[in-house]
PDB file of C-alpha atoms in Angstrom:
ATOM      1  CA  UNK A   5     163.549  85.539  11.473  1.00 95.00           C
ATOM      2  CA  UNK A   6     164.713  88.386   9.268  1.00 96.00           C
ATOM      3  CA  UNK A   7     163.462  87.740   5.756  1.00 97.00           C
ATOM      4  CA  UNK A   8     161.812  89.100   2.624  1.00 98.00           C
ATOM      5  CA  UNK A   9     159.100  87.228   0.736  1.00 98.00           C
ATOM      6  CA  UNK A  10     157.958  88.396  -2.698  1.00 98.00           C
ATOM      7  CA  UNK A  11     154.594  87.602  -4.248  1.00 98.00           C
ATOM      8  CA  UNK A  12     152.298  88.708  -7.032  1.00 98.00           C
ATOM      9  CA  UNK A  13     154.157  87.452 -10.068  1.00 97.00           C
ATOM     10  CA  UNK A  14     152.096  85.897 -12.859  1.00 97.00           C
ATOM     11  CA  UNK A  15     151.550  85.584 -16.594  1.00 98.00           C
ATOM     12  CA  UNK A  16     150.287  88.906 -17.924  1.00 97.00           C
ATOM     13  CA  UNK A  17     149.533  90.180 -21.416  1.00 97.00           C
ATOM     14  CA  UNK A  18     151.579  92.975 -23.003  1.00 98.00           C
ATOM     15  CA  UNK A  19     150.211  96.355 -22.000  1.00 98.00           C
ATOM     16  CA  UNK A  20     148.817  94.995 -18.751  1.00 98.00           C
ATOM     17  CA  UNK A  21     149.426  95.978 -15.142  1.00 98.00           C
ATOM     18  CA  UNK A  22     150.599  94.029 -12.117  1.00 98.00           C
ATOM     19  CA  UNK A  23     151.498  94.794  -8.520  1.00 98.00           C
ATOM     20  CA  UNK A  24     154.281  92.910  -6.783  1.00 98.00           C
ATOM     21  CA  UNK A  25     154.512  92.710  -3.001  1.00 98.00           C
ATOM     22  CA  UNK A  26     157.473  92.072  -0.733  1.00 98.00           C
ATOM     23  CA  UNK A  27     156.585  91.226   2.849  1.00 98.00           C
ATOM     24  CA  UNK A  28     159.289  91.875   5.406  1.00 98.00           C
ATOM     25  CA  UNK A  29     159.716  90.251   8.786  1.00 97.00           C
ATOM     26  CA  UNK A  30     162.214  90.934  11.529  1.00 97.00           C
ATOM     27  CA  UNK A  31     162.832  94.542  10.533  1.00 96.00           C
ATOM     28  CA  UNK A  32     160.946  97.619   9.269  1.00 95.00           C
ATOM     29  CA  UNK A  33     160.759  98.386   5.535  1.00 95.00           C
ATOM     30  CA  UNK A  34     160.032 101.985   6.436  1.00 93.00           C
ATOM     31  CA  UNK A  35     163.314 102.388   8.305  1.00 91.00           C
ATOM     32  CA  UNK A  36     165.488 100.998   5.533  1.00 93.00           C
ATOM     33  CA  UNK A  37     166.328 101.771   1.949  1.00 95.00           C
ATOM     34  CA  UNK A  38     164.532  99.163  -0.153  1.00 97.00           C
ATOM     35  CA  UNK A  39     165.126  98.114  -3.746  1.00 97.00           C
ATOM     36  CA  UNK A  40     163.751  96.009  -6.561  1.00 98.00           C
ATOM     37  CA  UNK A  41     166.177  94.084  -8.779  1.00 98.00           C
ATOM     38  CA  UNK A  42     165.223  91.817 -11.668  1.00 98.00           C
ATOM     39  CA  UNK A  43     166.774  89.005 -13.675  1.00 98.00           C
ATOM     40  CA  UNK A  44     165.449  88.182 -17.125  1.00 97.00           C
ATOM     41  CA  UNK A  45     165.676  84.534 -18.228  1.00 96.00           C
ATOM     42  CA  UNK A  46     169.281  83.658 -19.032  1.00 93.00           C
ATOM     43  CA  UNK A  47     170.423  87.209 -18.288  1.00 95.00           C
ATOM     44  CA  UNK A  48     172.179  89.045 -15.487  1.00 95.00           C
ATOM     45  CA  UNK A  49     170.864  91.175 -12.669  1.00 97.00           C
ATOM     46  CA  UNK A  50     169.335  94.575 -13.397  1.00 98.00           C
ATOM     47  CA  UNK A  51     168.580  97.164 -10.719  1.00 97.00           C
ATOM     48  CA  UNK A  52     165.021  98.494 -11.104  1.00 98.00           C
ATOM     49  CA  UNK A  53     164.135 100.955  -8.357  1.00 97.00           C
ATOM     50  CA  UNK A  54     164.890 102.263  -4.865  1.00 96.00           C
ATOM     51  CA  UNK A  55     162.789 103.926  -2.174  1.00 96.00           C
ATOM     52  CA  UNK A  56     164.796 105.658   0.525  1.00 90.00           C
ATOM     53  CA  UNK A  57     164.575 108.488   3.023  1.00 83.00           C
ATOM     54  CA  UNK A  58     161.374 110.474   3.014  1.00 80.00           C
ATOM     55  CA  UNK A  59     160.013 107.991   0.490  1.00 86.00           C
ATOM     56  CA  UNK A  60     162.118 109.524  -2.266  1.00 93.00           C
ATOM     57  CA  UNK A  61     162.499 107.223  -5.241  1.00 95.00           C
ATOM     58  CA  UNK A  62     164.697 106.492  -8.236  1.00 95.00           C
ATOM     59  CA  UNK A  63     164.073 104.275 -11.244  1.00 97.00           C
ATOM     60  CA  UNK A  64     166.086 102.646 -13.994  1.00 97.00           C
ATOM     61  CA  UNK A  65     165.541 104.340 -17.355  1.00 96.00           C
ATOM     62  CA  UNK A  66     164.033 101.096 -18.679  1.00 97.00           C
ATOM     63  CA  UNK A  67     161.065 101.323 -16.283  1.00 98.00           C
ATOM     64  CA  UNK A  68     160.773 105.062 -15.581  1.00 98.00           C
ATOM     65  CA  UNK A  69     157.227 106.290 -16.064  1.00 97.00           C
ATOM     66  CA  UNK A  70     155.815 102.759 -16.042  1.00 98.00           C
ATOM     67  CA  UNK A  71     156.769 101.359 -12.622  1.00 98.00           C
ATOM     68  CA  UNK A  72     156.094 102.839  -9.172  1.00 98.00           C
ATOM     69  CA  UNK A  73     157.765 101.728  -5.947  1.00 98.00           C
ATOM     70  CA  UNK A  74     156.039 102.276  -2.604  1.00 97.00           C
ATOM     71  CA  UNK A  75     155.840 100.872   0.903  1.00 96.00           C
ATOM     72  CA  UNK A  76     153.225 100.423   3.622  1.00 96.00           C
ATOM     73  CA  UNK A  77     154.549 100.621   7.159  1.00 94.00           C
ATOM     74  CA  UNK A  78     151.359  99.179   8.662  1.00 96.00           C
ATOM     75  CA  UNK A  79     151.752  96.034   6.560  1.00 97.00           C
ATOM     76  CA  UNK A  80     155.570  96.168   6.623  1.00 97.00           C
ATOM     77  CA  UNK A  81     155.459  95.561   2.893  1.00 98.00           C
ATOM     78  CA  UNK A  82     157.236  96.932  -0.165  1.00 98.00           C
ATOM     79  CA  UNK A  83     155.395  97.184  -3.484  1.00 98.00           C
ATOM     80  CA  UNK A  84     156.175  97.547  -7.158  1.00 98.00           C
ATOM     81  CA  UNK A  85     153.273  98.700  -9.322  1.00 98.00           C
ATOM     82  CA  UNK A  86     154.014  97.836 -12.939  1.00 98.00           C
ATOM     83  CA  UNK A  87     152.040  99.126 -15.900  1.00 98.00           C
ATOM     84  CA  UNK A  88     152.348  99.156 -19.696  1.00 98.00           C
ATOM     85  CA  UNK A  89     154.187  95.872 -19.361  1.00 98.00           C
ATOM     86  CA  UNK A  90     156.331  94.677 -22.264  1.00 98.00           C
ATOM     87  CA  UNK A  91     157.844  91.340 -23.183  1.00 98.00           C
ATOM     88  CA  UNK A  92     161.256  92.547 -22.064  1.00 97.00           C
ATOM     89  CA  UNK A  93     159.905  93.063 -18.528  1.00 98.00           C
ATOM     90  CA  UNK A  94     159.731  89.272 -18.215  1.00 98.00           C
ATOM     91  CA  UNK A  95     161.979  88.413 -15.286  1.00 98.00           C
ATOM     92  CA  UNK A  96     162.283  87.183 -11.742  1.00 98.00           C
ATOM     93  CA  UNK A  97     161.803  90.221  -9.531  1.00 98.00           C
ATOM     94  CA  UNK A  98     163.687  90.389  -6.245  1.00 98.00           C
ATOM     95  CA  UNK A  99     163.275  92.837  -3.391  1.00 98.00           C
ATOM     96  CA  UNK A 100     166.430  93.701  -1.496  1.00 98.00           C
ATOM     97  CA  UNK A 101     167.406  95.700   1.571  1.00 97.00           C
ATOM     98  CA  UNK A 102     170.175  98.290   1.600  1.00 96.00           C
ATOM     99  CA  UNK A 103     171.522  98.574   5.159  1.00 94.00           C
ATOM    100  CA  UNK A 104     173.278 101.888   4.571  1.00 91.00           C
ATOM    101  CA  UNK A 105     172.025 105.474   4.930  1.00 85.00           C
ATOM    102  CA  UNK A 106     172.834 108.710   3.191  1.00 83.00           C
ATOM    103  CA  UNK A 107     173.155 108.189  -0.546  1.00 85.00           C
ATOM    104  CA  UNK A 108     170.318 106.246  -2.173  1.00 87.00           C
ATOM    105  CA  UNK A 109     172.908 103.800  -3.546  1.00 93.00           C
ATOM    106  CA  UNK A 110     174.262 100.947  -1.500  1.00 94.00           C
ATOM    107  CA  UNK A 111     174.858  97.229  -1.345  1.00 97.00           C
ATOM    108  CA  UNK A 112     172.084  94.747  -0.589  1.00 98.00           C
ATOM    109  CA  UNK A 113     172.450  92.604   2.508  1.00 97.00           C
ATOM    110  CA  UNK A 114     169.083  90.848   2.432  1.00 98.00           C
ATOM    111  CA  UNK A 115     167.196  89.525  -0.575  1.00 98.00           C
ATOM    112  CA  UNK A 116     164.025  87.543  -1.144  1.00 98.00           C
ATOM    113  CA  UNK A 117     163.780  84.465  -3.363  1.00 98.00           C
ATOM    114  CA  UNK A 118     161.989  86.386  -6.085  1.00 98.00           C
ATOM    115  CA  UNK A 119     158.692  86.225  -7.960  1.00 98.00           C
ATOM    116  CA  UNK A 120     158.368  85.467 -11.680  1.00 98.00           C
ATOM    117  CA  UNK A 121     156.649  87.900 -14.016  1.00 98.00           C
ATOM    118  CA  UNK A 122     155.988  86.652 -17.533  1.00 98.00           C
ATOM    119  CA  UNK A 123     154.712  89.134 -20.114  1.00 98.00           C
ATOM    120  CA  UNK A 124     153.312  87.266 -23.084  1.00 97.00           C
ATOM    121  CA  UNK A 125     150.195  87.007 -25.202  1.00 95.00           C
TER     122      UNK A 125
ATOM    123  CA  UNK B 993     175.935 105.315 -16.809  1.00 93.00           C
ATOM    124  CA  UNK B 994     178.651 103.234 -15.187  1.00 96.00           C
ATOM    125  CA  UNK B 995     179.213  99.932 -16.980  1.00 97.00           C
ATOM    126  CA  UNK B 996     180.623  96.895 -15.190  1.00 98.00           C
ATOM    127  CA  UNK B 997     182.622  94.346 -17.167  1.00 97.00           C
ATOM    128  CA  UNK B 998     183.036  91.025 -15.404  1.00 97.00           C
ATOM    129  CA  UNK B 999     185.309  88.180 -16.481  1.00 97.00           C
ATOM    130  CA  UNK B1000     185.382  85.368 -17.195  1.00 97.00           C
ATOM    131  CA  UNK B1001     181.763  84.622 -18.026  1.00 97.00           C
ATOM    132  CA  UNK B1002     182.284  80.948 -17.202  1.00 97.00           C
ATOM    133  CA  UNK B1003     184.957  79.321 -15.113  1.00 96.00           C
ATOM    134  CA  UNK B1004     185.573  75.579 -14.782  1.00 96.00           C
ATOM    135  CA  UNK B1005     187.315  74.571 -11.582  1.00 96.00           C
ATOM    136  CA  UNK B1006     187.789  71.704  -9.152  1.00 96.00           C
ATOM    137  CA  UNK B1007     187.240  71.497  -5.416  1.00 96.00           C
ATOM    138  CA  UNK B1008     190.265  72.966  -3.688  1.00 97.00           C
ATOM    139  CA  UNK B1009     191.194  75.290  -6.556  1.00 97.00           C
ATOM    140  CA  UNK B1010     191.944  78.972  -6.040  1.00 97.00           C
ATOM    141  CA  UNK B1011     189.456  80.955  -8.115  1.00 97.00           C
ATOM    142  CA  UNK B1012     189.662  84.600  -9.182  1.00 98.00           C
ATOM    143  CA  UNK B1013     186.917  86.670 -10.811  1.00 98.00           C
ATOM    144  CA  UNK B1014     187.531  90.206 -12.007  1.00 98.00           C
ATOM    145  CA  UNK B1015     185.254  93.202 -12.445  1.00 98.00           C
ATOM    146  CA  UNK B1016     186.161  96.451 -14.185  1.00 98.00           C
ATOM    147  CA  UNK B1017     184.176  99.687 -13.946  1.00 98.00           C
ATOM    148  CA  UNK B1018     183.918 102.093 -16.881  1.00 98.00           C
ATOM    149  CA  UNK B1019     184.828 104.951 -14.522  1.00 98.00           C
ATOM    150  CA  UNK B1020     186.171 105.196 -11.011  1.00 98.00           C
ATOM    151  CA  UNK B1021     183.828 103.941  -8.287  1.00 97.00           C
ATOM    152  CA  UNK B1022     186.206 104.297  -5.309  1.00 97.00           C
ATOM    153  CA  UNK B1023     185.424 101.240  -3.148  1.00 97.00           C
ATOM    154  CA  UNK B1024     181.688 101.132  -3.784  1.00 97.00           C
ATOM    155  CA  UNK B1025     181.566  97.571  -5.048  1.00 98.00           C
ATOM    156  CA  UNK B1026     179.826  94.443  -3.797  1.00 98.00           C
ATOM    157  CA  UNK B1027     179.923  90.765  -4.758  1.00 98.00           C
ATOM    158  CA  UNK B1028     176.963  88.372  -4.652  1.00 98.00           C
ATOM    159  CA  UNK B1029     176.450  84.636  -5.043  1.00 98.00           C
ATOM    160  CA  UNK B1030     173.353  83.390  -6.870  1.00 98.00           C
ATOM    161  CA  UNK B1031     171.944  79.876  -6.925  1.00 96.00           C
ATOM    162  CA  UNK B1032     168.732  78.846  -8.742  1.00 93.00           C
ATOM    163  CA  UNK B1033     165.636  79.158  -6.570  1.00 92.00           C
ATOM    164  CA  UNK B1034     167.504  80.746  -3.678  1.00 95.00           C
ATOM    165  CA  UNK B1035     167.796  84.292  -2.429  1.00 97.00           C
ATOM    166  CA  UNK B1036     170.965  85.999  -3.673  1.00 98.00           C
ATOM    167  CA  UNK B1037     173.667  86.194  -1.020  1.00 98.00           C
ATOM    168  CA  UNK B1038     175.903  89.149  -0.248  1.00 98.00           C
ATOM    169  CA  UNK B1039     179.557  88.094   0.062  1.00 98.00           C
ATOM    170  CA  UNK B1040     181.640  91.259  -0.009  1.00 98.00           C
ATOM    171  CA  UNK B1041     180.796  94.976   0.264  1.00 98.00           C
ATOM    172  CA  UNK B1042     182.925  98.128   0.032  1.00 97.00           C
ATOM    173  CA  UNK B1043     185.254  96.106  -2.214  1.00 98.00           C
ATOM    174  CA  UNK B1044     186.934  94.136   0.575  1.00 98.00           C
ATOM    175  CA  UNK B1045     184.632  93.904   3.615  1.00 98.00           C
ATOM    176  CA  UNK B1046     183.472  90.363   4.303  1.00 98.00           C
ATOM    177  CA  UNK B1047     179.762  90.114   5.108  1.00 98.00           C
ATOM    178  CA  UNK B1048     179.000  88.551   8.466  1.00 97.00           C
ATOM    179  CA  UNK B1049     178.647  84.781   8.267  1.00 97.00           C
ATOM    180  CA  UNK B1050     180.448  84.438   4.933  1.00 98.00           C
ATOM    181  CA  UNK B1051     183.366  81.971   5.014  1.00 98.00           C
ATOM    182  CA  UNK B1052     186.826  83.515   5.131  1.00 98.00           C
ATOM    183  CA  UNK B1053     187.854  81.696   1.937  1.00 98.00           C
ATOM    184  CA  UNK B1054     186.035  84.524   0.131  1.00 98.00           C
ATOM    185  CA  UNK B1055     187.942  87.782  -0.216  1.00 98.00           C
ATOM    186  CA  UNK B1056     187.689  90.946  -2.269  1.00 98.00           C
ATOM    187  CA  UNK B1057     190.209  93.534  -3.342  1.00 98.00           C
ATOM    188  CA  UNK B1058     190.598  96.592  -5.518  1.00 98.00           C
ATOM    189  CA  UNK B1059     189.625 100.228  -5.734  1.00 98.00           C
ATOM    190  CA  UNK B1060     188.984 102.768  -8.448  1.00 97.00           C
ATOM    191  CA  UNK B1061     188.106 100.735 -11.529  1.00 98.00           C
ATOM    192  CA  UNK B1062     189.563  97.242 -11.043  1.00 98.00           C
ATOM    193  CA  UNK B1063     188.296  94.688  -8.552  1.00 98.00           C
ATOM    194  CA  UNK B1064     188.769  91.021  -7.756  1.00 98.00           C
ATOM    195  CA  UNK B1065     186.816  88.330  -5.941  1.00 98.00           C
ATOM    196  CA  UNK B1066     188.959  85.402  -4.807  1.00 98.00           C
ATOM    197  CA  UNK B1067     187.890  82.044  -3.425  1.00 98.00           C
ATOM    198  CA  UNK B1068     191.003  80.613  -1.817  1.00 97.00           C
ATOM    199  CA  UNK B1069     189.929  76.951  -1.850  1.00 97.00           C
ATOM    200  CA  UNK B1070     186.794  76.155  -3.805  1.00 97.00           C
ATOM    201  CA  UNK B1071     184.235  74.095  -1.901  1.00 97.00           C
ATOM    202  CA  UNK B1072     181.297  72.068  -3.304  1.00 95.00           C
ATOM    203  CA  UNK B1073     178.827  74.681  -2.045  1.00 96.00           C
ATOM    204  CA  UNK B1074     180.619  77.405  -4.050  1.00 97.00           C
ATOM    205  CA  UNK B1075     179.513  76.225  -7.485  1.00 95.00           C
ATOM    206  CA  UNK B1076     177.196  79.087  -8.379  1.00 97.00           C
ATOM    207  CA  UNK B1077     177.019  82.324 -10.361  1.00 98.00           C
ATOM    208  CA  UNK B1078     178.751  85.422  -9.020  1.00 98.00           C
ATOM    209  CA  UNK B1079     177.925  89.064  -9.752  1.00 98.00           C
ATOM    210  CA  UNK B1080     179.660  92.311  -8.968  1.00 98.00           C
ATOM    211  CA  UNK B1081     177.631  95.485  -8.310  1.00 98.00           C
ATOM    212  CA  UNK B1082     178.747  99.100  -8.319  1.00 98.00           C
ATOM    213  CA  UNK B1083     176.858 101.546  -6.138  1.00 97.00           C
ATOM    214  CA  UNK B1084     178.894 104.697  -6.619  1.00 97.00           C
ATOM    215  CA  UNK B1085     176.250 106.189  -8.883  1.00 94.00           C
ATOM    216  CA  UNK B1086     172.961 104.415  -9.285  1.00 94.00           C
ATOM    217  CA  UNK B1087     173.458 100.664  -9.207  1.00 96.00           C
ATOM    218  CA  UNK B1088     174.684  98.400 -11.973  1.00 97.00           C
ATOM    219  CA  UNK B1089     175.745  94.780 -12.051  1.00 98.00           C
ATOM    220  CA  UNK B1090     178.314  92.874 -14.024  1.00 97.00           C
ATOM    221  CA  UNK B1091     177.211  90.196 -16.476  1.00 97.00           C
ATOM    222  CA  UNK B1092     177.946  87.371 -14.034  1.00 97.00           C
ATOM    223  CA  UNK B1093     180.477  84.544 -13.776  1.00 98.00           C
ATOM    224  CA  UNK B1094     179.270  80.967 -13.614  1.00 97.00           C
ATOM    225  CA  UNK B1095     181.623  78.751 -11.629  1.00 98.00           C
ATOM    226  CA  UNK B1096     181.107  75.189 -12.771  1.00 96.00           C
ATOM    227  CA  UNK B1097     182.615  71.832 -11.945  1.00 90.00           C
ATOM    228  CA  UNK B1098     185.605  70.900 -14.069  1.00 89.00           C
TER     229      UNK B1098
END
């Protein structure tokens, strides 16, 4: 079955670090453009980061310098390393697949169910 | 940054109604627009991409139209499974989403 399963979300104190994982099955994360998208409580969707060809990356301004996206082909897993976490990083974090190639920007045809990150003291 | 303005924010409708949601981009995005359906605790679902292309497996009662800055998602006959929140996404330059439209039971 083709699917994405996120994990790693938890309650973390402000200033802390956390690594989210997104395990893929049925396709290769290394052969696709992969993204992280988040949704804060009661808010809309916010794109966070993309990793695409040659492992090039882009980040939203709100997380640039604090978050790092990466992937491990041997584990077929996408990661999001988050540091210097703030209260406004509290959200459900989704990983999503972009089936297109070329530009780093595309639509997302496959999503996981998300993992909740709560930043609070 | 490209801003996406979606309306209405909430829509009350009955089963069988024709429903229309609009999304406006702050600058032209050609056809690089997608629509998603979100339900609590479930993975978001792609409905429409490239403004009017129906994703495989999505019922034909869903349709999308528009180009440039103005876009529309239409549900021709609302079904019980369609009560959810809908988001547009531009992917012309970076990726930004609209604020969402909650379709609720009237």
